[in-house]
PDB file of C-alpha atoms and ligand atoms in Angstrom:
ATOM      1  CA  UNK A 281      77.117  19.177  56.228  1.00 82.00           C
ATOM      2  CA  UNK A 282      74.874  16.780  54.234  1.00 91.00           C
ATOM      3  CA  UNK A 283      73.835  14.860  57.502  1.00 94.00           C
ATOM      4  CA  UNK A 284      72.877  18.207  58.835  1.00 96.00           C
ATOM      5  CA  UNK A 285      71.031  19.398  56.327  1.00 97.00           C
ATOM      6  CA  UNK A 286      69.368  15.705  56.309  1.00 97.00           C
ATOM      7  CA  UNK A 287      68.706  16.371  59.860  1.00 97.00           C
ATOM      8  CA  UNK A 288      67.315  19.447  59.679  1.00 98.00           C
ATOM      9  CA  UNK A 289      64.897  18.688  57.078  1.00 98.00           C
ATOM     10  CA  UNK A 290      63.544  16.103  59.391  1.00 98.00           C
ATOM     11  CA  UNK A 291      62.736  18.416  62.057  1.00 98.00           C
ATOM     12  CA  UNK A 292      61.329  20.985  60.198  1.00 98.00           C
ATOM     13  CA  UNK A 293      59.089  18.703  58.056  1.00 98.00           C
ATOM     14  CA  UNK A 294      56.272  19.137  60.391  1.00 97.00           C
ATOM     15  CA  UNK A 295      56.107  22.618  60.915  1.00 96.00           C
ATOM     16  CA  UNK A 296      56.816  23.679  56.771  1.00 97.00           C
ATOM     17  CA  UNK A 297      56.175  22.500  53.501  1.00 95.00           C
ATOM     18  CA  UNK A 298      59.344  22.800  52.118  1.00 96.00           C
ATOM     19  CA  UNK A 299      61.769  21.400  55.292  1.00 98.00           C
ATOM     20  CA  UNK A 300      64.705  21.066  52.669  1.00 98.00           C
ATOM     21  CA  UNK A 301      64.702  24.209  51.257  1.00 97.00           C
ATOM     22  CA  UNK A 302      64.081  25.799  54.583  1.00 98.00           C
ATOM     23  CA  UNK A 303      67.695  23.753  55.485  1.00 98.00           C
ATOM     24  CA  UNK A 304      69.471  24.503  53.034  1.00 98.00           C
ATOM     25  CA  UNK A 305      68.566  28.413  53.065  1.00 97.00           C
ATOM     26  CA  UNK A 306      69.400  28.559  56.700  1.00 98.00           C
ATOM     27  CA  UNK A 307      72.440  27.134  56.765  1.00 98.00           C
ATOM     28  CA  UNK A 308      73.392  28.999  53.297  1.00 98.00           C
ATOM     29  CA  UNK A 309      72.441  31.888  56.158  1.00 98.00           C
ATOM     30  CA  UNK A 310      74.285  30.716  58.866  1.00 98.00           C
ATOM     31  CA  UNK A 311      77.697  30.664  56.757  1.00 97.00           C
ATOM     32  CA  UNK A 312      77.156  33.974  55.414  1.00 97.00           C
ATOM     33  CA  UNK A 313      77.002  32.439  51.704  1.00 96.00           C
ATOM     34  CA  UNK A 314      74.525  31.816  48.570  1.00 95.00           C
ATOM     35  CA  UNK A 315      72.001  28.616  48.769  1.00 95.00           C
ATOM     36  CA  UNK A 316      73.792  28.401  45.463  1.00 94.00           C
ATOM     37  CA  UNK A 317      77.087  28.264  46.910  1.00 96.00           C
ATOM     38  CA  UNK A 318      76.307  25.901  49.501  1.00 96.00           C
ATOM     39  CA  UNK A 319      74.695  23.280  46.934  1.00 95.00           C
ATOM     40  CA  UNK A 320      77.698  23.903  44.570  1.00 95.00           C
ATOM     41  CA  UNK A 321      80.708  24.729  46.628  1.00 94.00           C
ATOM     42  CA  UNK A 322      82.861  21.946  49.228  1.00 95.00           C
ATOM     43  CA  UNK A 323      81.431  21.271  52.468  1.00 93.00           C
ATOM     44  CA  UNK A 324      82.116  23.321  55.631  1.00 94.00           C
ATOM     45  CA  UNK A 325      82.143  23.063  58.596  1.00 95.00           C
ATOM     46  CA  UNK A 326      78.430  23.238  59.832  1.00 97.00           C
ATOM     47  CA  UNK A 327      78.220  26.409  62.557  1.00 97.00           C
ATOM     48  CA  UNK A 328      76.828  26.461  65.445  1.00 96.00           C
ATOM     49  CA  UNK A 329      74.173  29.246  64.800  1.00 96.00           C
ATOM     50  CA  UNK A 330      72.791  26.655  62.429  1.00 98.00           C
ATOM     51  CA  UNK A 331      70.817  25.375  65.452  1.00 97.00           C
ATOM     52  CA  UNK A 332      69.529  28.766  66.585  1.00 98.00           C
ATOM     53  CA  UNK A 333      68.061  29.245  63.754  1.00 98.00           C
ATOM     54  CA  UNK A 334      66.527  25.884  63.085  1.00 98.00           C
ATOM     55  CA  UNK A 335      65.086  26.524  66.397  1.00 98.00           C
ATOM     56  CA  UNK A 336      63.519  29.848  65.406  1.00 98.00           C
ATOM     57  CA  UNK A 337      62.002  27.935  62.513  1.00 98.00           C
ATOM     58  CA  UNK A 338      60.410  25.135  64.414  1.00 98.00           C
ATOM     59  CA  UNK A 339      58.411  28.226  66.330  1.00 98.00           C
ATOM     60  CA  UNK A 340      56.914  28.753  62.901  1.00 98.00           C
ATOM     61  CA  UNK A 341      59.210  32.427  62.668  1.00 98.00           C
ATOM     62  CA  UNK A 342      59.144  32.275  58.311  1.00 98.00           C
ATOM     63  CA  UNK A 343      62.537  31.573  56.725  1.00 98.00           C
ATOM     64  CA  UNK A 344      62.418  35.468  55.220  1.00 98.00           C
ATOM     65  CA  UNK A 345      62.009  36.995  58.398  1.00 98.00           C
ATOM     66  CA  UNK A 346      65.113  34.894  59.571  1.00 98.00           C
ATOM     67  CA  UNK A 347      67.445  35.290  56.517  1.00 98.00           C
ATOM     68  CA  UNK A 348      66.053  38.880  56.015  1.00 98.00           C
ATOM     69  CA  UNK A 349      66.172  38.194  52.267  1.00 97.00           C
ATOM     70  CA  UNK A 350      63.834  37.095  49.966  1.00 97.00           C
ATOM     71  CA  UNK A 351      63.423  36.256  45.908  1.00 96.00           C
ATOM     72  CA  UNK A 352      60.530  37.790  43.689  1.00 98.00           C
ATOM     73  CA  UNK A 353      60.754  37.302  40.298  1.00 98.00           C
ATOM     74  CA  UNK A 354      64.509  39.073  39.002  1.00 96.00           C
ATOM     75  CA  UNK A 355      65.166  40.573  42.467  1.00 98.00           C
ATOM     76  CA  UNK A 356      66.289  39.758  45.281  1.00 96.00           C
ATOM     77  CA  UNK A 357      64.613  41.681  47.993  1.00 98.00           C
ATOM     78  CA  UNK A 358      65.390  42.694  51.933  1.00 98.00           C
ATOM     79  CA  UNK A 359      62.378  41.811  54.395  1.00 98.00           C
ATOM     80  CA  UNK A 360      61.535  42.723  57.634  1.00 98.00           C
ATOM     81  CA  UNK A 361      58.506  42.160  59.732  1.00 98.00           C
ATOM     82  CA  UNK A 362      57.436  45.567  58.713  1.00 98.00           C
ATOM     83  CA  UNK A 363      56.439  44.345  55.257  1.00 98.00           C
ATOM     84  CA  UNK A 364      54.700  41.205  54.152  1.00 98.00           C
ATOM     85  CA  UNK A 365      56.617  38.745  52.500  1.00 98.00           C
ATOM     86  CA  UNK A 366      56.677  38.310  48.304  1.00 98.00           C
ATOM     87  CA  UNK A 367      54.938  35.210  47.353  1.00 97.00           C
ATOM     88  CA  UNK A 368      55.692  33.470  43.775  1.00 96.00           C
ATOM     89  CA  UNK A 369      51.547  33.990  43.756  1.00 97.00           C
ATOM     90  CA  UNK A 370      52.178  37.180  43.275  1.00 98.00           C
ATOM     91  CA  UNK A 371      54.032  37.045  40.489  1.00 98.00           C
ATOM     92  CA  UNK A 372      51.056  37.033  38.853  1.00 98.00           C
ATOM     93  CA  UNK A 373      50.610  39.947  38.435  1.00 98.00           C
ATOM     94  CA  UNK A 374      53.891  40.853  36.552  1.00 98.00           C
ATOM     95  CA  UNK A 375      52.990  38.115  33.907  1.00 98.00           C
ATOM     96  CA  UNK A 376      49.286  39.943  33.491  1.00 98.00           C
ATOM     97  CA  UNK A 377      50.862  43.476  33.332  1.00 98.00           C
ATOM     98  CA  UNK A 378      53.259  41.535  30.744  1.00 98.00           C
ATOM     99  CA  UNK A 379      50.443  40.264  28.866  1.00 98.00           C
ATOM    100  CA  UNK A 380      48.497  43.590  28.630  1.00 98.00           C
ATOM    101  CA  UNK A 381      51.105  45.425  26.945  1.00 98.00           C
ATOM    102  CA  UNK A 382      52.875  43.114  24.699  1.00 97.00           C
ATOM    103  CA  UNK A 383      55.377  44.799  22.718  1.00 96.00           C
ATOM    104  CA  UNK A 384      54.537  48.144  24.378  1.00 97.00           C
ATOM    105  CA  UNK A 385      55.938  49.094  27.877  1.00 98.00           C
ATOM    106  CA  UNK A 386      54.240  51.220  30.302  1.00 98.00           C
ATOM    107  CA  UNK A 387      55.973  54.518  31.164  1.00 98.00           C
ATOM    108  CA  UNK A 388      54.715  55.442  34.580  1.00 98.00           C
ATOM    109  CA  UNK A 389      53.752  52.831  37.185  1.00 98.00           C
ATOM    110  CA  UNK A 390      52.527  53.104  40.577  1.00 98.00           C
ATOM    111  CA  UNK A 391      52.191  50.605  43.238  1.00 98.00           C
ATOM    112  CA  UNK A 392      49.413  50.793  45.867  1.00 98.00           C
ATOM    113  CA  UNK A 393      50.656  50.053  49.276  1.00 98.00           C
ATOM    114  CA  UNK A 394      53.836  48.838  48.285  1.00 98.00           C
ATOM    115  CA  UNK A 395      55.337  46.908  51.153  1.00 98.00           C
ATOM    116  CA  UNK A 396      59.024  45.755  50.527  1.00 98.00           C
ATOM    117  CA  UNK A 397      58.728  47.350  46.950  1.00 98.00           C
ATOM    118  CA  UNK A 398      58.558  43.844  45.189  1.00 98.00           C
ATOM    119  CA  UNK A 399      55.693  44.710  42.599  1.00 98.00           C
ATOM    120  CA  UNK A 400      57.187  47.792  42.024  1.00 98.00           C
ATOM    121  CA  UNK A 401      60.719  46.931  41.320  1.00 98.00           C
ATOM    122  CA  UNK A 402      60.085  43.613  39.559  1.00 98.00           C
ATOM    123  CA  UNK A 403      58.301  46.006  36.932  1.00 98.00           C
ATOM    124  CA  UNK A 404      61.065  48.532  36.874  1.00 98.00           C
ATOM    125  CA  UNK A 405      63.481  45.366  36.106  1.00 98.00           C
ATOM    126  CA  UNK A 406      60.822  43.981  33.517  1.00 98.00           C
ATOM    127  CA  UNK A 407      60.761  47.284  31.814  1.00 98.00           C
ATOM    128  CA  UNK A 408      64.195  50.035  32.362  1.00 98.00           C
ATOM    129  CA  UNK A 409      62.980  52.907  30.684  1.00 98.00           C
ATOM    130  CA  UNK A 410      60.017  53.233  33.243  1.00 98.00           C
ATOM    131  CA  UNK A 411      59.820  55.154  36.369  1.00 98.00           C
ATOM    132  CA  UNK A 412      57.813  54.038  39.305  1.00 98.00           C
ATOM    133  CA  UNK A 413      56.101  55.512  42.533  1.00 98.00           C
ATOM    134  CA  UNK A 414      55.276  53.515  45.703  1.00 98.00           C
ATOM    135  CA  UNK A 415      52.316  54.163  48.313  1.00 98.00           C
ATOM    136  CA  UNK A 416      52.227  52.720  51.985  1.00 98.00           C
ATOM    137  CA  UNK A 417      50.678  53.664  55.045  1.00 97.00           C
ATOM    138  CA  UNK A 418      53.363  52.187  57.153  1.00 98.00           C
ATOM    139  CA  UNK A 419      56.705  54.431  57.034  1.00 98.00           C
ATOM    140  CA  UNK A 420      58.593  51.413  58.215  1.00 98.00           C
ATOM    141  CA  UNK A 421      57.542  49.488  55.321  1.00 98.00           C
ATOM    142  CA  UNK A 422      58.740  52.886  52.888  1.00 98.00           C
ATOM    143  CA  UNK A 423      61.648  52.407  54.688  1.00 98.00           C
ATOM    144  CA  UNK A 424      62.660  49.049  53.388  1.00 98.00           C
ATOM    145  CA  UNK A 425      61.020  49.645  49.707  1.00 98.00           C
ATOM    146  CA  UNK A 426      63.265  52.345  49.770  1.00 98.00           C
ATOM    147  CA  UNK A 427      66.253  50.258  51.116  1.00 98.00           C
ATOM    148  CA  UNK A 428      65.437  47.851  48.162  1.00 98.00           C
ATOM    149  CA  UNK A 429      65.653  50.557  45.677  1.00 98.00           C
ATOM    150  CA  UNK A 430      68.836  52.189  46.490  1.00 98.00           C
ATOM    151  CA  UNK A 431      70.144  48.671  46.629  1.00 98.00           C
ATOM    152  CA  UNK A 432      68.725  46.981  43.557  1.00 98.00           C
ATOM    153  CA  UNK A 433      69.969  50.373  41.393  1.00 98.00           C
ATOM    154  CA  UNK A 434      66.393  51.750  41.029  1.00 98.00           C
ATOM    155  CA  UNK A 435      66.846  54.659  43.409  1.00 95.00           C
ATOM    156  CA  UNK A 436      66.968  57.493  40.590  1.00 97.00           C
ATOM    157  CA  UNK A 437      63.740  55.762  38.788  1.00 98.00           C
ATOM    158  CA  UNK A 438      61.561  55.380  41.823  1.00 98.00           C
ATOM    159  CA  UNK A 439      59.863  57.456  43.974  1.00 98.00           C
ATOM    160  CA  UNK A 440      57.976  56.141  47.756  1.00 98.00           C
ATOM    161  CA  UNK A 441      55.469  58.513  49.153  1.00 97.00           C
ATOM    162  CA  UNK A 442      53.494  58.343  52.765  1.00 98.00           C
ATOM    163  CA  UNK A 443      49.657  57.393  52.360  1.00 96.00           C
ATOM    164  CA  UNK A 444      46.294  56.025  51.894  1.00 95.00           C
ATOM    165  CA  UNK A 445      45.805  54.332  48.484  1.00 95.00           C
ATOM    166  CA  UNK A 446      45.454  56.935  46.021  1.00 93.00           C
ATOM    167  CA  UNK A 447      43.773  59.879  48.561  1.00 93.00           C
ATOM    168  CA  UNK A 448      46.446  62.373  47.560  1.00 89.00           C
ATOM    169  CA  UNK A 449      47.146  61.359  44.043  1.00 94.00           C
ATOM    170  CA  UNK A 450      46.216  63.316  41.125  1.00 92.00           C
ATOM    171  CA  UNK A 451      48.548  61.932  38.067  1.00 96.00           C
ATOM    172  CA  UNK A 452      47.718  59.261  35.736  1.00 98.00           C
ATOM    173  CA  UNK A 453      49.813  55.720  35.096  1.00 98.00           C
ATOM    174  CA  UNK A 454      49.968  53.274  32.638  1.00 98.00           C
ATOM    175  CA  UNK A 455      50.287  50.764  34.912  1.00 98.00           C
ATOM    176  CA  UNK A 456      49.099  50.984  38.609  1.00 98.00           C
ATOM    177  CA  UNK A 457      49.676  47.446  40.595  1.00 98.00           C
ATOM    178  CA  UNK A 458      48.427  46.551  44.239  1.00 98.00           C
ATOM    179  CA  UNK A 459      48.666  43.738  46.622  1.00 98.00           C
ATOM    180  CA  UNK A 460      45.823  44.809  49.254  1.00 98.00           C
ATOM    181  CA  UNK A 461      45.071  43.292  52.137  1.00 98.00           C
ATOM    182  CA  UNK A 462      42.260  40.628  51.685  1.00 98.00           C
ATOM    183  CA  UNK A 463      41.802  38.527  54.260  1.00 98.00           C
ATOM    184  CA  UNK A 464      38.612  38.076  56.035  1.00 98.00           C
ATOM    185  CA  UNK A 465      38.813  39.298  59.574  1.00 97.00           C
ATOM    186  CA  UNK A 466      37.766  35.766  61.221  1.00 96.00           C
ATOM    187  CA  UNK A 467      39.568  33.667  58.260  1.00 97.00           C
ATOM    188  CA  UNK A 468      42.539  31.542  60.913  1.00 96.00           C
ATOM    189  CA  UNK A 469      45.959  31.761  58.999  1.00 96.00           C
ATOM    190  CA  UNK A 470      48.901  29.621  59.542  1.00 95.00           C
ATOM    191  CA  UNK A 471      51.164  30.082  62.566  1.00 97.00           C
ATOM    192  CA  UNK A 472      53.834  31.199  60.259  1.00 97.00           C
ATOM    193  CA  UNK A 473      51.990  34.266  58.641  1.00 98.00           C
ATOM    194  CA  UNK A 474      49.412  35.418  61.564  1.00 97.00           C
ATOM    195  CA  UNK A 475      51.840  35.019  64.391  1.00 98.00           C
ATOM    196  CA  UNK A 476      54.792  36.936  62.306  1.00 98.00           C
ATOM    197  CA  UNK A 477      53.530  38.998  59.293  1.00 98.00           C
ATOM    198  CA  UNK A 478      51.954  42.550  59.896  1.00 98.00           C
ATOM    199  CA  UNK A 479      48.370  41.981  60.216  1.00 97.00           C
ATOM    200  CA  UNK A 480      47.781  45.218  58.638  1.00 96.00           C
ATOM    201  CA  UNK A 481      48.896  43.953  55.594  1.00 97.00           C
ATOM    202  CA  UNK A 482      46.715  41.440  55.503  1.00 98.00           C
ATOM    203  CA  UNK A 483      42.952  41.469  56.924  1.00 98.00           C
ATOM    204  CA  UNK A 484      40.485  43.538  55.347  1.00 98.00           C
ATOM    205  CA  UNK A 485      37.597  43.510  57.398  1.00 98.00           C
ATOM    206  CA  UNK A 486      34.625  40.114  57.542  1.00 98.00           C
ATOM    207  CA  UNK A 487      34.516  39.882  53.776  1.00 97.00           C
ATOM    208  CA  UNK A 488      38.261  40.659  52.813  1.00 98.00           C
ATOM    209  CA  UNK A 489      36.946  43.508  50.776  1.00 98.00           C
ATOM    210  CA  UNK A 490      37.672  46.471  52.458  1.00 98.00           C
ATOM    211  CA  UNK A 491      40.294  47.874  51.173  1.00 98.00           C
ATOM    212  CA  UNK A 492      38.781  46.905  47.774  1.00 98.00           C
ATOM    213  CA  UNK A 493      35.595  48.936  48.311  1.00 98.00           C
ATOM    214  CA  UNK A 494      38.180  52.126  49.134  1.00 97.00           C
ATOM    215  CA  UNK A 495      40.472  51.800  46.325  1.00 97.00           C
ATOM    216  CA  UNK A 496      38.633  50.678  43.238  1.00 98.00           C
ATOM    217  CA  UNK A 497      36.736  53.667  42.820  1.00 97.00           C
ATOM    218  CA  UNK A 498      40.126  55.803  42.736  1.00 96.00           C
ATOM    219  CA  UNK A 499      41.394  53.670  39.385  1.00 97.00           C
ATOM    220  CA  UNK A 500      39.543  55.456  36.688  1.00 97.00           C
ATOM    221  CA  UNK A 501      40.786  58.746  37.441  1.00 96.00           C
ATOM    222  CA  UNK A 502      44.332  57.129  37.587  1.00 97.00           C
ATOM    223  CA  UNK A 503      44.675  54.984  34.986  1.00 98.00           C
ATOM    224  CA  UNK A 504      46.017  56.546  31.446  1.00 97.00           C
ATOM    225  CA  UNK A 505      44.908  55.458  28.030  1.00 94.00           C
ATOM    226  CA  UNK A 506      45.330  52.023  27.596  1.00 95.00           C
ATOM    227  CA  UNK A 507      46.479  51.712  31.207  1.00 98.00           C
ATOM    228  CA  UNK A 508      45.870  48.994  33.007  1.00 98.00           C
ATOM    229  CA  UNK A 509      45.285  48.143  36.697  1.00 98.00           C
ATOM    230  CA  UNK A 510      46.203  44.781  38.179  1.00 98.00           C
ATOM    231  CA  UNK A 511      44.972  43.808  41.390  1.00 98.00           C
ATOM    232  CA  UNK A 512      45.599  41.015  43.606  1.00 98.00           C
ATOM    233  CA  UNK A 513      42.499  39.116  45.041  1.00 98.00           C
ATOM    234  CA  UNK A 514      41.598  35.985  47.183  1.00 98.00           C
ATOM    235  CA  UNK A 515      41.068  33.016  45.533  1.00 97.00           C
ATOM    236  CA  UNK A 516      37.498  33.516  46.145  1.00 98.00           C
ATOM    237  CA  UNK A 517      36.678  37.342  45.216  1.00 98.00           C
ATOM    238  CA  UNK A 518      36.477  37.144  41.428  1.00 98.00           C
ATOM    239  CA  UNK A 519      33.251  38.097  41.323  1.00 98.00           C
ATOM    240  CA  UNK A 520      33.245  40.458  44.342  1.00 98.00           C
ATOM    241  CA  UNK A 521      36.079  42.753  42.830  1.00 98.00           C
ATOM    242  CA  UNK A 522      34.989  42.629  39.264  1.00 98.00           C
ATOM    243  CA  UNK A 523      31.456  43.730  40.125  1.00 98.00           C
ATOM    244  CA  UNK A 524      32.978  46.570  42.452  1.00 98.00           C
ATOM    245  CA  UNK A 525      35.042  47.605  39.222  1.00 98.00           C
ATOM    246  CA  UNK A 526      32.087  47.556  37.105  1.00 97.00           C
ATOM    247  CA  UNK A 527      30.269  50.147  39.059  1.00 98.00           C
ATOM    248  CA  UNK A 528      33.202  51.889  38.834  1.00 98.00           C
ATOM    249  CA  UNK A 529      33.007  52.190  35.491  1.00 97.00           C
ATOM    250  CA  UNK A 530      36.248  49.437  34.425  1.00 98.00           C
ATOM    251  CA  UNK A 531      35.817  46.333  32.698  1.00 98.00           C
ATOM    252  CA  UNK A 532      37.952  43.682  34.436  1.00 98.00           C
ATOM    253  CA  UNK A 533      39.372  40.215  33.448  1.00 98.00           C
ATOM    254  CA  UNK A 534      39.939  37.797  36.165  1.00 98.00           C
ATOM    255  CA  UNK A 535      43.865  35.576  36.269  1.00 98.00           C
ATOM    256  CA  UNK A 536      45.162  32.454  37.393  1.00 98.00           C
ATOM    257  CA  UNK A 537      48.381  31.793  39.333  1.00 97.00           C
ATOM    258  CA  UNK A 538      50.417  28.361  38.829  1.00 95.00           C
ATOM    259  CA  UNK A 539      48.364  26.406  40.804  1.00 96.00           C
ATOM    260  CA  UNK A 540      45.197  27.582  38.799  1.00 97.00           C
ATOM    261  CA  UNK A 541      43.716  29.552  41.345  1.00 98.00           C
ATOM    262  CA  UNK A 542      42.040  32.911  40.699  1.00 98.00           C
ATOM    263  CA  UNK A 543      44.816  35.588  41.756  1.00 98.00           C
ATOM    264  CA  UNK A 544      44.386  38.652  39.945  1.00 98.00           C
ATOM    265  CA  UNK A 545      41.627  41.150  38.152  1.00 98.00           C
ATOM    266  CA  UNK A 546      42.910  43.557  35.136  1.00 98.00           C
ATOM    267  CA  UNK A 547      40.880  46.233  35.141  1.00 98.00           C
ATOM    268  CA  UNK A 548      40.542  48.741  32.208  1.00 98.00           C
ATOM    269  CA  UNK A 549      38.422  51.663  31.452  1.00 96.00           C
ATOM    270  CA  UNK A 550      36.013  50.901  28.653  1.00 93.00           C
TER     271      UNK A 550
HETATM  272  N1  LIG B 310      48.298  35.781  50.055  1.00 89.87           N
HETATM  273  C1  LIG B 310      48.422  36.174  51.426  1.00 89.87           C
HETATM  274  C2  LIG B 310      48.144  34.990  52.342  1.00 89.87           C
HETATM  275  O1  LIG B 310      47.788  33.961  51.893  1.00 89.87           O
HETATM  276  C3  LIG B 310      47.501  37.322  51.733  1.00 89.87           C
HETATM  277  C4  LIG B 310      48.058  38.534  51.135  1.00 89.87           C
HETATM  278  C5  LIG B 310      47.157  39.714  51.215  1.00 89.87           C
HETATM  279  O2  LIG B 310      46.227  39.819  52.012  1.00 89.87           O
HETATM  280  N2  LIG B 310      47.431  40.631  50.379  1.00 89.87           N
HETATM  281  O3  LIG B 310      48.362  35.043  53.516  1.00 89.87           O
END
């Protein structure tokens, strides 16, 4: 098991950054177990579908896509290509919502274009007495937020409505959180997100800003009294997205992620 792990790893090294990992969650796949239990456990016999799906990583197919699983902050989520997968990046902006209310938790949260549900159900986790309500375009991505939900225990605090950012809304939230799309039209992506992910999920016209220019003027009339809406950004767009807020009448505060890159805007009305 250990050799073919070892093996593995070699072959994937050139086509991922993390060829061990990759390994080890496969196979952990492959036998139908926990990466934890496969670390921990005895060795077993390595199967054959091991190979298959080695193979389907080499072509670059992500490791989420493959298992159908993947981890964002408490939660263990289902993927599918429908939705885009969670990155630790995005964790983000939990620890910013986290640091806006302190001791206080927000009661009503929404989540613009909510994909697998991750930002949405992270926050539900982080705080259990609030109830949430996801947006998406894509009723195959609604479908697996709600899948998540019923899952993860958060189907009777939850709510996942058909549409376009905020169009139809007319509530306000404490929190709202959203992980637009924001990549520039011409901008090339690695093999393993623009040959696999759902490109509607991620480009945003030539600047990346698109979706920013549609959605930030909604926040005002959505946010509640010391609200707060966190969203995710290029590592570029600081500026861009703050100055949008500002016209839209929110003062906004700019976020790193771990590897000290600008991730996330909190914006607030005045
Ligand atoms: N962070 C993603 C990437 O690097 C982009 C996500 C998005 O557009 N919301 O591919």
């Amino acid at each position: 098991m250990s050799a073919a792990l070892t093996k593995a790893a070699t072959l994937l090294a050139p086509v991922s950054p993390t060829p061990r990992l990759d390994a080890e969650l496969l196979l952990a796949h492959a036998l139908g177990i926990s990466r934890e239990a496969l670390l921990l456990g005895p060795a077993r016999p390595v199967p054959p579908a091991f190979e298959v799906l080695i193979r389907r990583r080499l072509a670059h197919e992500p490791v989420a896509y493959i298992t159908g699983t993947r981890s964002f902050w408490t939660l263990d989520l289902h993927v599918t290509p429908d939705v885009l997968i969670p990155r630790p990046d995005s964790e983000t902006l939990i620890e910013t919502a986290i640091a806006h209310f302190g001791a206080r938790a927000p009661a009503t949260i929404l989540d613009l274009g909510t994909g697998s549900g991750a930002l949405l159900l992270a926050s539900l986790d982080q705080w259990p007495d609030a109830r949430g309500l996801g947006i998406d375009r894509s009723a195959a991505a609604l479908a697996v937020a709600r899948g998540n939900a019923e899952r993860l225990g958060f189907g009777n605090r939850v709510r996942f409505v058909q549409g376009s950012w905020a169009d139809a809304l007319a509530a306000r939230f404490d929190l709202i959180l959203c992980n637009p799309p924001y990549v520039e039209a011409e901008a090339t992506l690695a093999p393993d997100v623009a040959d696999y992910e759902p490109s509607a999920a991620l480009y945003a016209g030539p600047d990346g800003l698109d979706d920013y220019r549609r959605l930030v003027p909604q926040l005002r009339r959505l946010l509640a009294g010391n609200g707060v809406a966190v969203l995710e950004i290029g590592a570029t767009q600081a500026a861009a997205v703050s100055r949008l807020a500002e016209r839209a009448g929110l003062n906004a505060a700019t976020a790193q992620d771990l590897a000290g890159l600008d991730r996330c805007v909190a914006l607030t009305a005045p």
